[in-house]
CSV table of C-alpha atoms in Angstrom, one decimal:
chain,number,residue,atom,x,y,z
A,1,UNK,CA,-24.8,69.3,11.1
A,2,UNK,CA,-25.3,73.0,10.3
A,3,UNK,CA,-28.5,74.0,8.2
A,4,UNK,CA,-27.1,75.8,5.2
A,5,UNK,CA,-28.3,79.6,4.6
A,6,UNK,CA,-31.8,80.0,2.4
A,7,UNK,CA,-34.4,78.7,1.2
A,8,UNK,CA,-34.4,74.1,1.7
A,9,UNK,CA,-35.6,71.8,-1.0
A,10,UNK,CA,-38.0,69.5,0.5
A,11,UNK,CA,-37.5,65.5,-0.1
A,12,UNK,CA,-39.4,62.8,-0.6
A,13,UNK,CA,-39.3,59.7,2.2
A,14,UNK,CA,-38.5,55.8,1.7
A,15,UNK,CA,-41.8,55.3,2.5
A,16,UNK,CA,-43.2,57.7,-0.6
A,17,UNK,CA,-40.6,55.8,-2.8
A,18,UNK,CA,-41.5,52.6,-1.7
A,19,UNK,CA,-45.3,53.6,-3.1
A,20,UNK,CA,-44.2,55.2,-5.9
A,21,UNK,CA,-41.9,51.7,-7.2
A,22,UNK,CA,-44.6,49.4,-6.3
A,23,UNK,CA,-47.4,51.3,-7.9
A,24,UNK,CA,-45.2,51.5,-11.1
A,25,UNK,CA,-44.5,47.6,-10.4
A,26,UNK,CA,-47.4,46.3,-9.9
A,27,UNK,CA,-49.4,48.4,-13.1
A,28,UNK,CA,-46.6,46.3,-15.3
A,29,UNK,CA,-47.6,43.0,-13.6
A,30,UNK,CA,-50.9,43.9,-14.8
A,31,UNK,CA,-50.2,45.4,-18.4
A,32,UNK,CA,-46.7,45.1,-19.6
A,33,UNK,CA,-46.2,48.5,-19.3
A,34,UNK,CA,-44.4,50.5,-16.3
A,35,UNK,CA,-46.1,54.5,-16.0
A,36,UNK,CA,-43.0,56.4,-15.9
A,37,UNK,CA,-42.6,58.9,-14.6
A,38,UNK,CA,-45.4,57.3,-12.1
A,39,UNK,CA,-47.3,59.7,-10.1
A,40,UNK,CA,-49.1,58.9,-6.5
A,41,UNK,CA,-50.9,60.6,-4.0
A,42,UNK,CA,-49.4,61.5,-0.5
A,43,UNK,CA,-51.6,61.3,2.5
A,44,UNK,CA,-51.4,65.4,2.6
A,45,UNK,CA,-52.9,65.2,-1.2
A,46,UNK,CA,-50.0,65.9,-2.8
A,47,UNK,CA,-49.3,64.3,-6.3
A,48,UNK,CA,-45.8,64.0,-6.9
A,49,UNK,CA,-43.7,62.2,-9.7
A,50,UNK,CA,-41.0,59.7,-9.6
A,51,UNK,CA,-38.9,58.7,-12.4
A,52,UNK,CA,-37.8,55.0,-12.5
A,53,UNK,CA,-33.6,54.5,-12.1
A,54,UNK,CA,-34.8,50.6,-13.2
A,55,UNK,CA,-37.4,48.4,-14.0
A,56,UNK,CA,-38.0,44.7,-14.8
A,57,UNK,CA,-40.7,42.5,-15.8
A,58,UNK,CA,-41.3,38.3,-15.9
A,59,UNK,CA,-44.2,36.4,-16.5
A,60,UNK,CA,-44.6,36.6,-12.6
A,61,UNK,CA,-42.9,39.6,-11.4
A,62,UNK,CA,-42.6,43.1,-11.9
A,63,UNK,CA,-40.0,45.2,-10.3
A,64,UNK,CA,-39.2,49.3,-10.2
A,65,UNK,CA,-36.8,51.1,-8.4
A,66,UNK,CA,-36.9,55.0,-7.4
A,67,UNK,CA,-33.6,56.6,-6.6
A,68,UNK,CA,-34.6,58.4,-2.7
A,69,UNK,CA,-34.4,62.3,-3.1
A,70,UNK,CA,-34.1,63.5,0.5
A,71,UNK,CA,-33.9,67.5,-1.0
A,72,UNK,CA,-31.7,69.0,1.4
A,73,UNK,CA,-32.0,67.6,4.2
A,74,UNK,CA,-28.4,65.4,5.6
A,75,UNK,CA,-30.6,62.3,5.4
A,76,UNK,CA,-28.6,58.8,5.3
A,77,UNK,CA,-30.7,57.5,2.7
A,78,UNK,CA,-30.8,60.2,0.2
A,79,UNK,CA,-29.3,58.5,-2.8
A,80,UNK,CA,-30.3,55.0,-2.3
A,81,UNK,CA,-32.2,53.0,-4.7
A,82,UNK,CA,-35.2,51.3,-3.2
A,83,UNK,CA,-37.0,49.1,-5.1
A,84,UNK,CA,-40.5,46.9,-5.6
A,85,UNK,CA,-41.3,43.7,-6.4
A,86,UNK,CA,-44.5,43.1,-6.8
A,87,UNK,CA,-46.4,39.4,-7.6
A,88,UNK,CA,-49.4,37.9,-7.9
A,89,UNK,CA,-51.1,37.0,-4.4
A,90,UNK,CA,-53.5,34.1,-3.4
A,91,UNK,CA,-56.6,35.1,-4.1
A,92,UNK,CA,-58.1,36.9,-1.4
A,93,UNK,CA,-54.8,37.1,0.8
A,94,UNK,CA,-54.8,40.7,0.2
A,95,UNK,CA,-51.5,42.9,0.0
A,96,UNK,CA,-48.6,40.6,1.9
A,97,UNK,CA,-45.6,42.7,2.7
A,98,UNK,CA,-41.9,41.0,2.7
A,99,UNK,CA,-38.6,42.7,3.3
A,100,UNK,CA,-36.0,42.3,0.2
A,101,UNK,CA,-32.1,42.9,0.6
A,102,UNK,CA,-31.5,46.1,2.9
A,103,UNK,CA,-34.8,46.6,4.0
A,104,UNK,CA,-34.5,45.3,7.7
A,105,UNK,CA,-36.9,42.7,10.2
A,106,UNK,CA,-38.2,43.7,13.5
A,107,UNK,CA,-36.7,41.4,16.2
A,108,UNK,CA,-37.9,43.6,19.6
A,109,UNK,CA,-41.4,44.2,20.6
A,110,UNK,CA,-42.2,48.0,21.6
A,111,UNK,CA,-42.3,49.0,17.6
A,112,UNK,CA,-45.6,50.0,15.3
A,113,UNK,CA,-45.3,46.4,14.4
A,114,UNK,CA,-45.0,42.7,15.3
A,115,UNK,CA,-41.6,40.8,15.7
A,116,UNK,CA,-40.8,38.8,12.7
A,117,UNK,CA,-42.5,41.4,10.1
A,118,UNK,CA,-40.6,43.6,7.7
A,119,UNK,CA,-39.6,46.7,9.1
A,120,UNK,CA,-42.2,48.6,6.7
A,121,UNK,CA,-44.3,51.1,8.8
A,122,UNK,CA,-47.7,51.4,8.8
A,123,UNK,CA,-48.1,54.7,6.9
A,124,UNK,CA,-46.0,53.1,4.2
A,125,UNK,CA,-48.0,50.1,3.9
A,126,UNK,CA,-51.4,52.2,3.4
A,127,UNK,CA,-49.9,54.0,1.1
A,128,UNK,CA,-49.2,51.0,-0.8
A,129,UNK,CA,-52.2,49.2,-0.1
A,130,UNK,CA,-54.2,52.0,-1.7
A,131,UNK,CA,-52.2,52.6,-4.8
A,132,UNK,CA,-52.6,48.8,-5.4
A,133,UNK,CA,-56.0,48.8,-4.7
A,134,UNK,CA,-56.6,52.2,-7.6
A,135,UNK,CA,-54.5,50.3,-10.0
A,136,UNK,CA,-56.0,46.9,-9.5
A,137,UNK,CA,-59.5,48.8,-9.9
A,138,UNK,CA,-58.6,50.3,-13.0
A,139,UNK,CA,-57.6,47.4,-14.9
A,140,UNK,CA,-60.5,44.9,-13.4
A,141,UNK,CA,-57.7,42.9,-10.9
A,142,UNK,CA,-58.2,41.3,-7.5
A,143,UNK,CA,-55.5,43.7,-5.5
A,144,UNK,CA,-53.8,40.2,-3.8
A,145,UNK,CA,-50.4,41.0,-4.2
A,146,UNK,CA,-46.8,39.9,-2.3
A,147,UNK,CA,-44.9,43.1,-2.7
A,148,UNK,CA,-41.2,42.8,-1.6
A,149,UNK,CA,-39.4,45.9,-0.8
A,150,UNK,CA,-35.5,46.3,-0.9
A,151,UNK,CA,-33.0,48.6,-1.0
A,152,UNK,CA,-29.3,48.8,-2.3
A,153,UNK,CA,-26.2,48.7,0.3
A,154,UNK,CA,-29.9,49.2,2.8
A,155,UNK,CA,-27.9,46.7,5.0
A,156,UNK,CA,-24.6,49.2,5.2
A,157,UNK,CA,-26.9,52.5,5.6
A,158,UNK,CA,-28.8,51.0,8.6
A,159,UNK,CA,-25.5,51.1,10.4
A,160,UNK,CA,-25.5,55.0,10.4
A,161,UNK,CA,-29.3,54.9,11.9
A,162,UNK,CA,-31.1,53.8,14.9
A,163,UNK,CA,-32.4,50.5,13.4
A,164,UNK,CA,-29.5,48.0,15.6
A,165,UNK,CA,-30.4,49.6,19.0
A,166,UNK,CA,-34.2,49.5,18.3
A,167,UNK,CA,-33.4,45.8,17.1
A,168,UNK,CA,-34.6,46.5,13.2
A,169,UNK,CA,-31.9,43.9,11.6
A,170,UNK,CA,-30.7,43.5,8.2
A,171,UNK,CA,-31.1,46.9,7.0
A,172,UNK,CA,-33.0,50.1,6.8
A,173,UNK,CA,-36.4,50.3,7.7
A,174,UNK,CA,-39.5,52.4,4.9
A,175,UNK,CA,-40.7,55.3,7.4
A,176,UNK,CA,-43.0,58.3,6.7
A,177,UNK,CA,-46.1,59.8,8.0
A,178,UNK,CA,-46.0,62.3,5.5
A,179,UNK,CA,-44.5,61.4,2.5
A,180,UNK,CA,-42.6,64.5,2.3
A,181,UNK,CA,-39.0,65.3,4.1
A,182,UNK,CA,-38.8,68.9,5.3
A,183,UNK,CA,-34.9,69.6,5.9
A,184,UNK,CA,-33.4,69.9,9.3
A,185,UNK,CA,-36.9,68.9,10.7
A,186,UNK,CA,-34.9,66.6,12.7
A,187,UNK,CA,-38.2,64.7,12.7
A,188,UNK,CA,-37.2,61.6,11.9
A,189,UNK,CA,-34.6,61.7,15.1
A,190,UNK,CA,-37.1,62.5,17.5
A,191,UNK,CA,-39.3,59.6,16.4
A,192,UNK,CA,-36.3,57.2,17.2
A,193,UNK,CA,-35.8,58.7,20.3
A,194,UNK,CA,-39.6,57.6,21.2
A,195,UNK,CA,-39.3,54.4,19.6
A,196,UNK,CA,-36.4,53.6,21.7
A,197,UNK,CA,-38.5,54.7,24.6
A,198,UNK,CA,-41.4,52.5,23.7
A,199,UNK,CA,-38.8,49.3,22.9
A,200,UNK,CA,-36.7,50.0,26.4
A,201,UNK,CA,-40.4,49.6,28.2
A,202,UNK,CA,-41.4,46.6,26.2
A,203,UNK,CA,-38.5,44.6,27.0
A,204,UNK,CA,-38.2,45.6,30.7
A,205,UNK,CA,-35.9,48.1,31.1
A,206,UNK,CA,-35.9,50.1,34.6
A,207,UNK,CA,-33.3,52.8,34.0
A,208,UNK,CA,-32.2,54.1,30.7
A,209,UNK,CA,-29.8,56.6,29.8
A,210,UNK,CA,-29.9,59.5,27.5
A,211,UNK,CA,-26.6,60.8,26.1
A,212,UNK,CA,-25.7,63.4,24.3
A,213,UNK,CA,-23.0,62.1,22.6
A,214,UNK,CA,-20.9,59.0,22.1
A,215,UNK,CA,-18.0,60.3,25.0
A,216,UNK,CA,-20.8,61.0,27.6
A,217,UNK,CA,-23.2,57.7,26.5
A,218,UNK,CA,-19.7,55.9,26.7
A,219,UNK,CA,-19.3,57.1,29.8
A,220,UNK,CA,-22.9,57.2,31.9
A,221,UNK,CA,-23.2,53.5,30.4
A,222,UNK,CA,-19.7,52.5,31.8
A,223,UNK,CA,-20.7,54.4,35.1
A,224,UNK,CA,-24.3,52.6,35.5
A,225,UNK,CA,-23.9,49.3,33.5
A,226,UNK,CA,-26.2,50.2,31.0
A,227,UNK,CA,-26.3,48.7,27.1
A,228,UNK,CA,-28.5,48.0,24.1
A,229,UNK,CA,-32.2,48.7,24.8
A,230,UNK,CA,-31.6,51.0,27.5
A,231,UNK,CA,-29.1,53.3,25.8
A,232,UNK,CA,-31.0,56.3,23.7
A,233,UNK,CA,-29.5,58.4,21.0
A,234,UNK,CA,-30.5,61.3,22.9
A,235,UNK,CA,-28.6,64.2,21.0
A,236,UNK,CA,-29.5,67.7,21.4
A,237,UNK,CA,-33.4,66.5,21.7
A,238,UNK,CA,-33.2,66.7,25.1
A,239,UNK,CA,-36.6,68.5,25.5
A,240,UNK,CA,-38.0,65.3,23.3
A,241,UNK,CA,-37.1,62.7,25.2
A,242,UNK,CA,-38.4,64.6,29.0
A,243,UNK,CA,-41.7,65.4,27.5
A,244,UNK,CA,-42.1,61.4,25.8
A,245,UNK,CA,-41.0,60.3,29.2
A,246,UNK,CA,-43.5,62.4,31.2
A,247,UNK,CA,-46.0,60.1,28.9
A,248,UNK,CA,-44.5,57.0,29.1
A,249,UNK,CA,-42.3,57.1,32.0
A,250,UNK,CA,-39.6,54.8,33.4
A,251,UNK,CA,-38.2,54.2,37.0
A,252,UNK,CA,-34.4,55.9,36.0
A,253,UNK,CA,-33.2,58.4,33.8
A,254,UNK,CA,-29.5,59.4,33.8
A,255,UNK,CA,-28.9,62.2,30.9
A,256,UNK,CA,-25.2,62.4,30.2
A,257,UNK,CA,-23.7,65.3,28.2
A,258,UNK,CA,-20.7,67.4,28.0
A,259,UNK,CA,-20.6,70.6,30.7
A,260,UNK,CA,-21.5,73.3,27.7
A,261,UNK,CA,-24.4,71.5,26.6
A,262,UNK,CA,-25.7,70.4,30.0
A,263,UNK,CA,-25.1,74.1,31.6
A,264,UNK,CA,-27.7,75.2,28.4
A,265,UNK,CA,-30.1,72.8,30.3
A,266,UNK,CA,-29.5,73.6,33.4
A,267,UNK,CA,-30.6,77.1,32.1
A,268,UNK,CA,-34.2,75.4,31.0
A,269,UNK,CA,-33.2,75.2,27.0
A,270,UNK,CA,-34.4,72.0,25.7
A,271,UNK,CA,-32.4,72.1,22.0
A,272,UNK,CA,-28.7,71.8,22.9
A,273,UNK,CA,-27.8,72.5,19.3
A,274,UNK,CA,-25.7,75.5,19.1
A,275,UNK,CA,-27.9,77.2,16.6
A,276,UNK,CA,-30.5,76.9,18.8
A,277,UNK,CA,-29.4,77.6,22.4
A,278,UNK,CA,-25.9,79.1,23.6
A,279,UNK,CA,-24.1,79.0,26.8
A,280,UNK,CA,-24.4,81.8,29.5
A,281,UNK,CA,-21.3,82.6,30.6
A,282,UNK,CA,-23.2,84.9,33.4
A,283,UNK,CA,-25.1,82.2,34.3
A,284,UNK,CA,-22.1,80.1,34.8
A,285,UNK,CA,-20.1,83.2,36.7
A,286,UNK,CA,-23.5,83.4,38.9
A,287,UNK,CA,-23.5,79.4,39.9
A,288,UNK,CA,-19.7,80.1,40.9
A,289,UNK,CA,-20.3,83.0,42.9
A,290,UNK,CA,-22.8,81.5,44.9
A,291,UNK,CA,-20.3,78.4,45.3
A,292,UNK,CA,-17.9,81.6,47.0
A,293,UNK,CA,-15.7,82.7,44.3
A,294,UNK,CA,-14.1,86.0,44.4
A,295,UNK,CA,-15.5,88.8,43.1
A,296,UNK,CA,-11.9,88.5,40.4
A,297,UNK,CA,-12.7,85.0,39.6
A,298,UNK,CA,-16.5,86.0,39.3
A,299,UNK,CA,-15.9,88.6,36.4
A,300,UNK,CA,-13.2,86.2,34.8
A,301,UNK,CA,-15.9,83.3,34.2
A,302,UNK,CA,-18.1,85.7,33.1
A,303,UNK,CA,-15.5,86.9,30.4
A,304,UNK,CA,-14.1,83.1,29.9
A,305,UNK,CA,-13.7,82.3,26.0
A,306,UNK,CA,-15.7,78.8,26.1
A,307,UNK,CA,-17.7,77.2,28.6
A,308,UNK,CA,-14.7,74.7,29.1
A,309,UNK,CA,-12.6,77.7,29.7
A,310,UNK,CA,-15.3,79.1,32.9
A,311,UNK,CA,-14.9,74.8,34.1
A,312,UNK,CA,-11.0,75.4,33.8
A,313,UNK,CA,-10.7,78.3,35.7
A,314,UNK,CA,-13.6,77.2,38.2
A,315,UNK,CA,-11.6,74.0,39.0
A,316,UNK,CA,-7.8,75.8,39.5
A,317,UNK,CA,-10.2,77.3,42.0
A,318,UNK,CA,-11.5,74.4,43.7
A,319,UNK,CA,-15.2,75.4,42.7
A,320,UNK,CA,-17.3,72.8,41.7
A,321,UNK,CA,-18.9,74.4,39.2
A,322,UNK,CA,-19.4,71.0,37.2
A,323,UNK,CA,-21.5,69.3,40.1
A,324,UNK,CA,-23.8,72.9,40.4
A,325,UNK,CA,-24.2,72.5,36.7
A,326,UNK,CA,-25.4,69.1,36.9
A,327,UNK,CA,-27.4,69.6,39.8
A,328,UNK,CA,-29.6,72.8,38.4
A,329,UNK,CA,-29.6,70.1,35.2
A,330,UNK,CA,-31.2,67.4,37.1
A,331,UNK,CA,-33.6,70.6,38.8
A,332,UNK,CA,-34.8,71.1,34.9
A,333,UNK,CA,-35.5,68.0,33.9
A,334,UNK,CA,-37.0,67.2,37.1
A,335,UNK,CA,-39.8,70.2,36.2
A,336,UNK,CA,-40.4,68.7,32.5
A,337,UNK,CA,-41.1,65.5,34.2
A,338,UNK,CA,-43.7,66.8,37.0
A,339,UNK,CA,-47.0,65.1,36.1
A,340,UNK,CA,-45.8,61.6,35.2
A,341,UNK,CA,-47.8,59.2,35.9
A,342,UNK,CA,-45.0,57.2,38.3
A,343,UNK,CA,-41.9,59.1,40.0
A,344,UNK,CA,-38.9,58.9,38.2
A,345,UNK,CA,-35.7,59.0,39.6
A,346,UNK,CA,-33.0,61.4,37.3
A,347,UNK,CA,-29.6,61.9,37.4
A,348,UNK,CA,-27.4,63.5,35.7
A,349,UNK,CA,-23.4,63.3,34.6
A,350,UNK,CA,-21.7,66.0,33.0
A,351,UNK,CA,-18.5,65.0,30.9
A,352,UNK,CA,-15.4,67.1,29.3
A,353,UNK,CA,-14.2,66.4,25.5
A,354,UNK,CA,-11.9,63.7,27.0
A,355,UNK,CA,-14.6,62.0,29.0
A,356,UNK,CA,-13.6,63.2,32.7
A,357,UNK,CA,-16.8,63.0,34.6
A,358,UNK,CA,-16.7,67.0,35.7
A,359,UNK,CA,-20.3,67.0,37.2
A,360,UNK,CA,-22.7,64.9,38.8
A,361,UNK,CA,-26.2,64.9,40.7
A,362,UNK,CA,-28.5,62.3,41.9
């Protein structure tokens, strides 16, 4: 998605509107009355406010709800309505967390947190932990509390994120280290990208393949027999996933991508996003002189329109300028993976638009 010109508006994360609704919650449990706006304090010491989009109070249970603000950042859950609801707990059981409608359920080991426990990180929860235990201090209260966080049409949203492959059913899951979005970070990608890492090692995977794209990931997984656990989102974060693998390798990698983006690795760029790395056309024309074309065929790559275009005209030729592009891939990811603590054994496929496999090395 293409960062829009000026200055960003920064956002706020479910896991800061998770705090915020519970806080507001929980100080109605306790005196009838809901702050709004209410105002908490991010682990940076930041104070923002949150205005309540609902609220509703029982004899037993308080609930608030804070509409997610993501600024403008292309976030899937800016606009969605996450709520709190907050009741007594046992005396001394201490803040109990439980996932509402939307908010999802860790089923795979590998994540910050056990199997069978809401799919509320644990930034989130100290966030909320704190905020209950300043309230409860304020009005003379224990601080046990069961605090159920949920969010509207969470279930739908979660399809548009990383929380099936990482095995986070039922919906979305409360992230944020921070509290604060910053827009076009693409922070919150690269996290999943290490989380799937960290959940492909847990449940035994030996080779795992980092697309990206859906044609390439399609096709390296076709190729290899790869699914669930040990396919990773890997998008333009190619630099990402190397250097989490260096840390916490595993036996195979295959990274699949289309030829453009692959030949901006095979180049050493570790963003593939085109505002962040273009193709060399003279870097392509180089590989294919050094495969023997002509000095004509040479200068015609180097003036090609597209990197397709420099394939095309490479291929009428017989030149296989696909498989040199894969191979000087494979050489650069190789490098960002020197120091591991175990070999790992790389290769790489290179796919057209269609999905033709036009390059490979292993």
């Amino acid at each position: 998605m293409t960062r829009p010109p000026g200055p960003l508006r920064r956002g706020w994360t479910t896991g800061a509107c998770a705090t915020a609704a519970t806080t507001a919650a929980y100080q109605a449990l306790l005196t009838g009355e809901f702050p709004d706006p209410v105002t908490i304090t991010l682990p940076g010491g930041q104070t923002p406010a949150f205005a309540l989009a609902v609220e509703s109070l029982s004899d037993d249970a308080a609930m608030a709800g804070v509409v997610k603000d993501a600024g403008d950042d292309p976030d899937a859950t800016h606009g969605a309505l996450i709520r709190a609801t907050v009741r007594r707990g046992t005396p001394g059981s201490g803040v109990v967390f439980r996932a509402g409608p939307g908010v999802g359920t860790v089923t795979l080991p590998g994540l910050p947190l056990e199997v069978g426990e809401p799919a509320i990180n644990p930034v989130p929860r100290r966030m909320m932990r704190d905020h209950i235990a300043a309230v409860a201090a304020a009005h003379g209260a224990s601080g046990d509390a069961v605090v159920e966080i949920s969010v509207d049409n969470g279930e739908e949203i979660a399809t548009h994120t990383w929380n099936p492959r990482l095995g986070i059913l039922g919906g979305l899951s409360i992230l944020g280290t921070t509290g604060i979005v910053i827009p076009y970070s693409c922070s919150a990608w690269i996290d999943s990208i290490r989380r799937g890492i960290d959940v492909a090692i847990a449940t035994g995977e030996t080779h795992v393949l980092g697309a990206t794209g859906t044609t390439s990931e399609r096709v390296g997984a076709e190729i290899h027999g790869l699914s669930g656990t040990a396919l990773l989102d890997m998008g333009d974060f190619v630099g990402a996933l190397l250097k989490y693998l260096r840390r916490h390798p595993i036996p195979h990698v295959t990274i699949a991508g289309g030829f453009a983006k692959l030949s901006k690795l095979a180049d050493g760029h570790l963003d593939l996003h085109s505002a962040r790395s273009q193709v060399d056309l003279t870097s392509l024309a180089e590989r294919a002189a050094a495969l023997g074309a002509t000095p004509a065929l040479t200068s015609a790559i180097r003036n090609a329109n597209t990197a397709l275009h420099a394939l095309q005209l490479a291929e009428a030729a017989a030149l296989p300028l696909g498989n040199a592009v894969a191979a000087a891939a494979r050489e650069a990811a190789l490098r960002h993976l020197h120091g591991s603590a175990m070999p790992i054994e790389v290769d790489v496929i290179a796919v057209d638009r269609m999905g033709r496999v036009v390059g490979r090395a292993a």
